[in-house]
PDB file of C-alpha atoms in Angstrom:
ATOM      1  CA  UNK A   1     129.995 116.124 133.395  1.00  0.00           C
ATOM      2  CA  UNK A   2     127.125 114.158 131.621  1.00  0.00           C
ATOM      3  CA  UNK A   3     125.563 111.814 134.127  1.00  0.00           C
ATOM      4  CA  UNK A   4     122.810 109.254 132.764  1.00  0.00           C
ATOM      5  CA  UNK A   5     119.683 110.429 133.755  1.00  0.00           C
ATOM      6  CA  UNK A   6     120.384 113.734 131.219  1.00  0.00           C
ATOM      7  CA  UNK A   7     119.931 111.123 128.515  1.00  0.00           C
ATOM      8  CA  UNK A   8     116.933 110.041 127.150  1.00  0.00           C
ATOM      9  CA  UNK A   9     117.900 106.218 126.421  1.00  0.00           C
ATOM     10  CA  UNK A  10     115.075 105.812 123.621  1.00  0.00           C
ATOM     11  CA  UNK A  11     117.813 108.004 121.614  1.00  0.00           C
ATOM     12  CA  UNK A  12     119.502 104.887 122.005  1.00  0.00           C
ATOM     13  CA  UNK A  13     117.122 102.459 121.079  1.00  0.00           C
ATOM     14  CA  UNK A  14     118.098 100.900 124.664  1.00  0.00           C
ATOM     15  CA  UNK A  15     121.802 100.684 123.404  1.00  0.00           C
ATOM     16  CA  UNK A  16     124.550 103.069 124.570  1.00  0.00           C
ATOM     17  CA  UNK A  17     126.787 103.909 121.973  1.00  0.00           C
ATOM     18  CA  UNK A  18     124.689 104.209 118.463  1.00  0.00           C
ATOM     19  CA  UNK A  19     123.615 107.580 117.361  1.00  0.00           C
ATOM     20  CA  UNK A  20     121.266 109.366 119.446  1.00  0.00           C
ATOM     21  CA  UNK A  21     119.521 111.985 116.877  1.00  0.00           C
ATOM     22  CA  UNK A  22     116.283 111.738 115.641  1.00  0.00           C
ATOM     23  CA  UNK A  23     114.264 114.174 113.091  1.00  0.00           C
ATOM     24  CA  UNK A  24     111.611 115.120 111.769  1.00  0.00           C
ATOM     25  CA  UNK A  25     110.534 116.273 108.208  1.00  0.00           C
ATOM     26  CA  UNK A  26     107.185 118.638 108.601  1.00  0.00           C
ATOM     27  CA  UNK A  27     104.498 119.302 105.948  1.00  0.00           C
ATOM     28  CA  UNK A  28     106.422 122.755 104.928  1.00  0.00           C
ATOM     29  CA  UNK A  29     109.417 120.242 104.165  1.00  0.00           C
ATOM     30  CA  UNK A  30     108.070 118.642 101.252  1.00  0.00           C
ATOM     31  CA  UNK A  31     106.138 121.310  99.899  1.00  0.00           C
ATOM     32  CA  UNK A  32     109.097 123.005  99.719  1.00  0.00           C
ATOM     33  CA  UNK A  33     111.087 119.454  98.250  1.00  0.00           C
ATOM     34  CA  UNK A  34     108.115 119.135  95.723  1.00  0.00           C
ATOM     35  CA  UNK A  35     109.104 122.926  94.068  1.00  0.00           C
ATOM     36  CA  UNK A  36     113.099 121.838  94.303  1.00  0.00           C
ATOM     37  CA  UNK A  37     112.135 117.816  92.382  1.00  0.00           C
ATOM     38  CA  UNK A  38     110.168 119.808  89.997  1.00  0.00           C
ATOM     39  CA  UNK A  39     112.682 122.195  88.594  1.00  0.00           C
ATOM     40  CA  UNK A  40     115.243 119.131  89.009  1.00  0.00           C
ATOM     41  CA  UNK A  41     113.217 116.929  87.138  1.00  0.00           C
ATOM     42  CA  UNK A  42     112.510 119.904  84.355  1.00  0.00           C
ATOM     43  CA  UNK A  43     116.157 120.557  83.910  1.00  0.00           C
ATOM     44  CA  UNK A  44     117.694 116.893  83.978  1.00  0.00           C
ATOM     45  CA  UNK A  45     115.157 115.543  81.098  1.00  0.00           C
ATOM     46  CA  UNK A  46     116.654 118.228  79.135  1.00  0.00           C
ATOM     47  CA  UNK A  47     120.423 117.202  79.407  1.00  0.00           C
ATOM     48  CA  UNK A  48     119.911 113.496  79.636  1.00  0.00           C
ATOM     49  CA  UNK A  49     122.004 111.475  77.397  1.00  0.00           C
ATOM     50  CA  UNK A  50     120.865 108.436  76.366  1.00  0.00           C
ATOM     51  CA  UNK A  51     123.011 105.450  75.766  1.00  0.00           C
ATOM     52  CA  UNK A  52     123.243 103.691  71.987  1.00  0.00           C
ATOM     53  CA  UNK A  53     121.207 100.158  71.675  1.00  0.00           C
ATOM     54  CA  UNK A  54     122.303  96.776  70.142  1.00  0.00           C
ATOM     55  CA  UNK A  55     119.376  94.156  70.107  1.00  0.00           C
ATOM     56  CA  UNK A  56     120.262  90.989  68.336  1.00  0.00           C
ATOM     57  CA  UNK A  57     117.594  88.635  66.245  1.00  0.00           C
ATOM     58  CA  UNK A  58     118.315  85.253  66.478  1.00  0.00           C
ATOM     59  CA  UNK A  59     115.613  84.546  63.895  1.00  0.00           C
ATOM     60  CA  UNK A  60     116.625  86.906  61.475  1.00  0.00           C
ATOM     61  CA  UNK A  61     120.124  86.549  62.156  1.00  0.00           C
ATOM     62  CA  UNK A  62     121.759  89.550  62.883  1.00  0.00           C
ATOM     63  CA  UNK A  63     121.635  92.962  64.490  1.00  0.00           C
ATOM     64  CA  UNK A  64     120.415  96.478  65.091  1.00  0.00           C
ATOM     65  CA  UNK A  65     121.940  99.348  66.380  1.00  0.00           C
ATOM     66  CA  UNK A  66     120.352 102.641  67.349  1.00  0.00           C
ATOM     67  CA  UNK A  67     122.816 105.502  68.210  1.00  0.00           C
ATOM     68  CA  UNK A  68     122.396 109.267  68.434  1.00  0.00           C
ATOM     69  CA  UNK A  69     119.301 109.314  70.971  1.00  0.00           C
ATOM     70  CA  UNK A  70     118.187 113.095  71.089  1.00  0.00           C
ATOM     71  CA  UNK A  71     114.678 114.351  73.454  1.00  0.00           C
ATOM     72  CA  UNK A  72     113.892 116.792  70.491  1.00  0.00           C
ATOM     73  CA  UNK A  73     110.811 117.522  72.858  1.00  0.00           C
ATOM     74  CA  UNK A  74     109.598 117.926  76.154  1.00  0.00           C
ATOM     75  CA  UNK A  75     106.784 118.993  78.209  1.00  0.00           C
ATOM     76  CA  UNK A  76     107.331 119.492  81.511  1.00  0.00           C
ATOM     77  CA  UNK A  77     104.982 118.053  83.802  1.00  0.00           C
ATOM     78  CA  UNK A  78     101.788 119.022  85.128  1.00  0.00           C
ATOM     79  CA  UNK A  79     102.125 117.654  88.104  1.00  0.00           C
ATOM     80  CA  UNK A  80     105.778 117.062  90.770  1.00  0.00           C
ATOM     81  CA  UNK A  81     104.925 115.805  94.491  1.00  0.00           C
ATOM     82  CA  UNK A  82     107.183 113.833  97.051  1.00  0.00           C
ATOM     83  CA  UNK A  83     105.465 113.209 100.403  1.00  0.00           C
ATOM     84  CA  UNK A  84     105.357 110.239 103.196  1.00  0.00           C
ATOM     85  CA  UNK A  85     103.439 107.465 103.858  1.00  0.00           C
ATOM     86  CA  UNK A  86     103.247 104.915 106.556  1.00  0.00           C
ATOM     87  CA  UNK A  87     105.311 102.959 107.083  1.00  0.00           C
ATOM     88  CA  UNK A  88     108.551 104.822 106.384  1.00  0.00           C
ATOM     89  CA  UNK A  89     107.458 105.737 103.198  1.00  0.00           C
ATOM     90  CA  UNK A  90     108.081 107.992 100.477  1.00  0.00           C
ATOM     91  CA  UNK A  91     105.877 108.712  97.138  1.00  0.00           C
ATOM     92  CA  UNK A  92     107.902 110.166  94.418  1.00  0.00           C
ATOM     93  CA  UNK A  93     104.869 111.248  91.584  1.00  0.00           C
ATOM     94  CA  UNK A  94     105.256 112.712  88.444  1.00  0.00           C
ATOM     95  CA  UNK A  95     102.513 113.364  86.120  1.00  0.00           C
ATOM     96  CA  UNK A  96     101.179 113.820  82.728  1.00  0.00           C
ATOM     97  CA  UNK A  97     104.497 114.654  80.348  1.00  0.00           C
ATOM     98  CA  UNK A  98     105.330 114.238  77.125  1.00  0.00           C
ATOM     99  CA  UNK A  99     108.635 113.023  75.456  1.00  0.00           C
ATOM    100  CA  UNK A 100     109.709 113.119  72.036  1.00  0.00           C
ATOM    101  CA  UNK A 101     113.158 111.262  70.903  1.00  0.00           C
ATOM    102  CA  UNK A 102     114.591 110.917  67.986  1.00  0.00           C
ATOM    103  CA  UNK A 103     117.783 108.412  66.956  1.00  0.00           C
ATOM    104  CA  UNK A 104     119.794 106.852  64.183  1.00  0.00           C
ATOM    105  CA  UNK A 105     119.818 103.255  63.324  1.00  0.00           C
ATOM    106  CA  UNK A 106     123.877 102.918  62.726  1.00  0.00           C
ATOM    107  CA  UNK A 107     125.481 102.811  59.504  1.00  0.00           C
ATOM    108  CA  UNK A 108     122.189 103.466  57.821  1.00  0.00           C
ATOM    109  CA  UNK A 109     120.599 107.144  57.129  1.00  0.00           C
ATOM    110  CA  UNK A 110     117.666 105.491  58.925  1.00  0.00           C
ATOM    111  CA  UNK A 111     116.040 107.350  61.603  1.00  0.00           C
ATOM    112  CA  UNK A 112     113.550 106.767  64.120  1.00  0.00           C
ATOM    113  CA  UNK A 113     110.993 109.451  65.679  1.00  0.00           C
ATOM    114  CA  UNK A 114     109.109 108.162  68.922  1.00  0.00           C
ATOM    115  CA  UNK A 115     106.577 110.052  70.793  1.00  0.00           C
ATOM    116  CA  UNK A 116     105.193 108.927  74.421  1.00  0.00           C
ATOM    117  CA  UNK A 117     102.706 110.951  75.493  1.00  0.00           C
ATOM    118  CA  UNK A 118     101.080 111.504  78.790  1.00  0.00           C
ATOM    119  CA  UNK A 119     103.193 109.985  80.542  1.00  0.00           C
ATOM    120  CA  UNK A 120     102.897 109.413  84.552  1.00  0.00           C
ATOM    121  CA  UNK A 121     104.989 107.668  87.037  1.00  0.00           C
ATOM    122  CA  UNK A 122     104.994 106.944  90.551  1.00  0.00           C
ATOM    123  CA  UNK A 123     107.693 105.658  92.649  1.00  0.00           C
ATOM    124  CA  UNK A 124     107.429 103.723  96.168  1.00  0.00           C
ATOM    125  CA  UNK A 125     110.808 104.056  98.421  1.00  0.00           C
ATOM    126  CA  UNK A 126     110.969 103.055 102.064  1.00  0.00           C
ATOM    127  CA  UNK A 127     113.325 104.073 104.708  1.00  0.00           C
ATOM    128  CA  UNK A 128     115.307 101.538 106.485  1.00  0.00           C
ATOM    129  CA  UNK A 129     118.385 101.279 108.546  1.00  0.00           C
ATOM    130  CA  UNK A 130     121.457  98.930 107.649  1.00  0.00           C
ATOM    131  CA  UNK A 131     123.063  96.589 110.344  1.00  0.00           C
ATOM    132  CA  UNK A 132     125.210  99.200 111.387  1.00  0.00           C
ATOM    133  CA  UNK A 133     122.837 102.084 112.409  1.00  0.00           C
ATOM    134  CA  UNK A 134     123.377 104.296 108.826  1.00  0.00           C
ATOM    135  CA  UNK A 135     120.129 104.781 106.691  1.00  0.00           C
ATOM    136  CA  UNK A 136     119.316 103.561 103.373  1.00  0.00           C
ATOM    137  CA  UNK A 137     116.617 104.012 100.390  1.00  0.00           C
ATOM    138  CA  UNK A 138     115.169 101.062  98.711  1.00  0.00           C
ATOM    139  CA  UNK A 139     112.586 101.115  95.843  1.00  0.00           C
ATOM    140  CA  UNK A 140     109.773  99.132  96.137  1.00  0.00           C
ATOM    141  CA  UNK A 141     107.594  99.751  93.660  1.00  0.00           C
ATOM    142  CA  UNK A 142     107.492 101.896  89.779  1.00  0.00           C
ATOM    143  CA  UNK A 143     104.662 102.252  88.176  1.00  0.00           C
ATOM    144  CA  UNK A 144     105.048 103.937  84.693  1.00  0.00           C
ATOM    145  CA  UNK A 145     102.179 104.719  82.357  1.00  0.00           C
ATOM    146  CA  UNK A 146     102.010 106.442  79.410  1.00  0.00           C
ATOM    147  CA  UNK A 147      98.778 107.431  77.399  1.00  0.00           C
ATOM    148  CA  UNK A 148      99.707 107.416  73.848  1.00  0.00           C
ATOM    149  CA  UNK A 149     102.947 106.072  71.869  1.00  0.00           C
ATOM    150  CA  UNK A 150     104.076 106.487  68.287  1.00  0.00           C
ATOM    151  CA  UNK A 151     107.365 105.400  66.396  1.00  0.00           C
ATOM    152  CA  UNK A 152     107.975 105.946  62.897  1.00  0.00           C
ATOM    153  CA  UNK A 153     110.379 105.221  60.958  1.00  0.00           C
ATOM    154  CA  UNK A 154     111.718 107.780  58.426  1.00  0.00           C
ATOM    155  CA  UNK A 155     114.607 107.287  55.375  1.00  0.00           C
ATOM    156  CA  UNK A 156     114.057 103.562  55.701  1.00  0.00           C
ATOM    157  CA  UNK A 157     112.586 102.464  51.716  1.00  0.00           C
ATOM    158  CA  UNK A 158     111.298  99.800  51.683  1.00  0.00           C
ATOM    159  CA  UNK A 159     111.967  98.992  55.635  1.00  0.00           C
ATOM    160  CA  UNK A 160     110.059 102.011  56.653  1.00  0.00           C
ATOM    161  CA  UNK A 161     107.157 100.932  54.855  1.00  0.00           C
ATOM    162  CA  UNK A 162     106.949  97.535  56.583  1.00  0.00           C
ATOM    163  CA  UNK A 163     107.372  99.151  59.202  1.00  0.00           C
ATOM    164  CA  UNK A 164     104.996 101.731  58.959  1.00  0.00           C
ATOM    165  CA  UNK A 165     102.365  99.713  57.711  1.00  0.00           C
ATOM    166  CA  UNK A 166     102.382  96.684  59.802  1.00  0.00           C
ATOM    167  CA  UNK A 167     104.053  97.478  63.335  1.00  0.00           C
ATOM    168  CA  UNK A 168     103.101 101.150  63.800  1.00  0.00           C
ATOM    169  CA  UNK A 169      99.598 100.415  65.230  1.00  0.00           C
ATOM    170  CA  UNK A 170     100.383  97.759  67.783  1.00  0.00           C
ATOM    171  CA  UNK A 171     103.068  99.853  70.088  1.00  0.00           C
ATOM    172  CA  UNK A 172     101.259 101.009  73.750  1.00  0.00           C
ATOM    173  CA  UNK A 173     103.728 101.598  76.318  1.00  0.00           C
ATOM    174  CA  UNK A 174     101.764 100.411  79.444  1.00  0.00           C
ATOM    175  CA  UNK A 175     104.691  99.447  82.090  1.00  0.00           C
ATOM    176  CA  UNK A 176     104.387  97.786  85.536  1.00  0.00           C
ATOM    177  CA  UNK A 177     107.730  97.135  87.163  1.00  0.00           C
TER     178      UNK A 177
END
């Protein structure tokens, strides 16, 4: 038999009946999570599929379509760490890594090259607990930054020289979300 006094009620949170187990994640922890996100991280950008575009132009009056997204290169990054911070905080940081995609504009032997370069991210979650005692992650913050961009556009005529020549210049990826 139990009797009341063998039971811390803080476990409780003053209430008898919700769950009673509390933990703790040590240093070791996320040292160890930070080698585990890093090979994750390495081996998902490599199988990612990315989904086909349609953007419409009102002003020009019709569409675009790019299909057949491929990362023709990656390098992994330099830097992987997940650790806590008050309050009930998790940072998620990954740093300095490059991406290379290349894709089809449909129906046309048009195709696109982009390089983003440098590349760093950081992501805020925080820990909080629903109505009914179970846990939950919520973002609060991304914070994406790359160094360097390119796109070119390749088999286009007289398109990819417009391109080329005019818009080339003006893309930076700088990204606060």
């Amino acid at each position: 038999s139990i009797d009341d006094n063998d039971i811390n009620s803080q476990l409780f949170n003053g209430i008898r009946g919700l769950p009673g187990l509390e933990f703790q994640i040590k240093p070791k922890a996320f040292s160890y999570a930070n080698l585990l996100a890093a090979s994750i991280i390495d081996e998902e950008i490599r199988r990612i599929q990315l989904l086909p575009i349609k953007q419409c132009f009102q002003q020009f009056n019709g569409c675009i379509a790019i299909s057949n997204f491929i990362i023709s290169r990656y390098r992994c990054p330099q830097l992987v760490t997940f650790h806590p911070a008050p309050p009930n905080r998790l940072i998620f940081t990954v740093r300095n890594f490059d991406l290379e995609i290349n894709e089809g504009i449909k129906d046309y032997l048009i195709s696109k090259h982009k390089s983003i370069l440098l590349i760093s991210t950081t992501v805020q979650l925080t820990i909080h607990r629903k109505l009914n005692g179970s846990p939950y992650v919520r973002s609060i913050g991304c914070y994406v930054n790359a160094g360097f961009s390119d796109v070119i556009l390749q088999n286009g005529g007289i398109l990819e020289d417009i391109f080329n020549s005019n818009f080339r210049q003006n893309i930076i990826i700088v990204k606060e979300v």
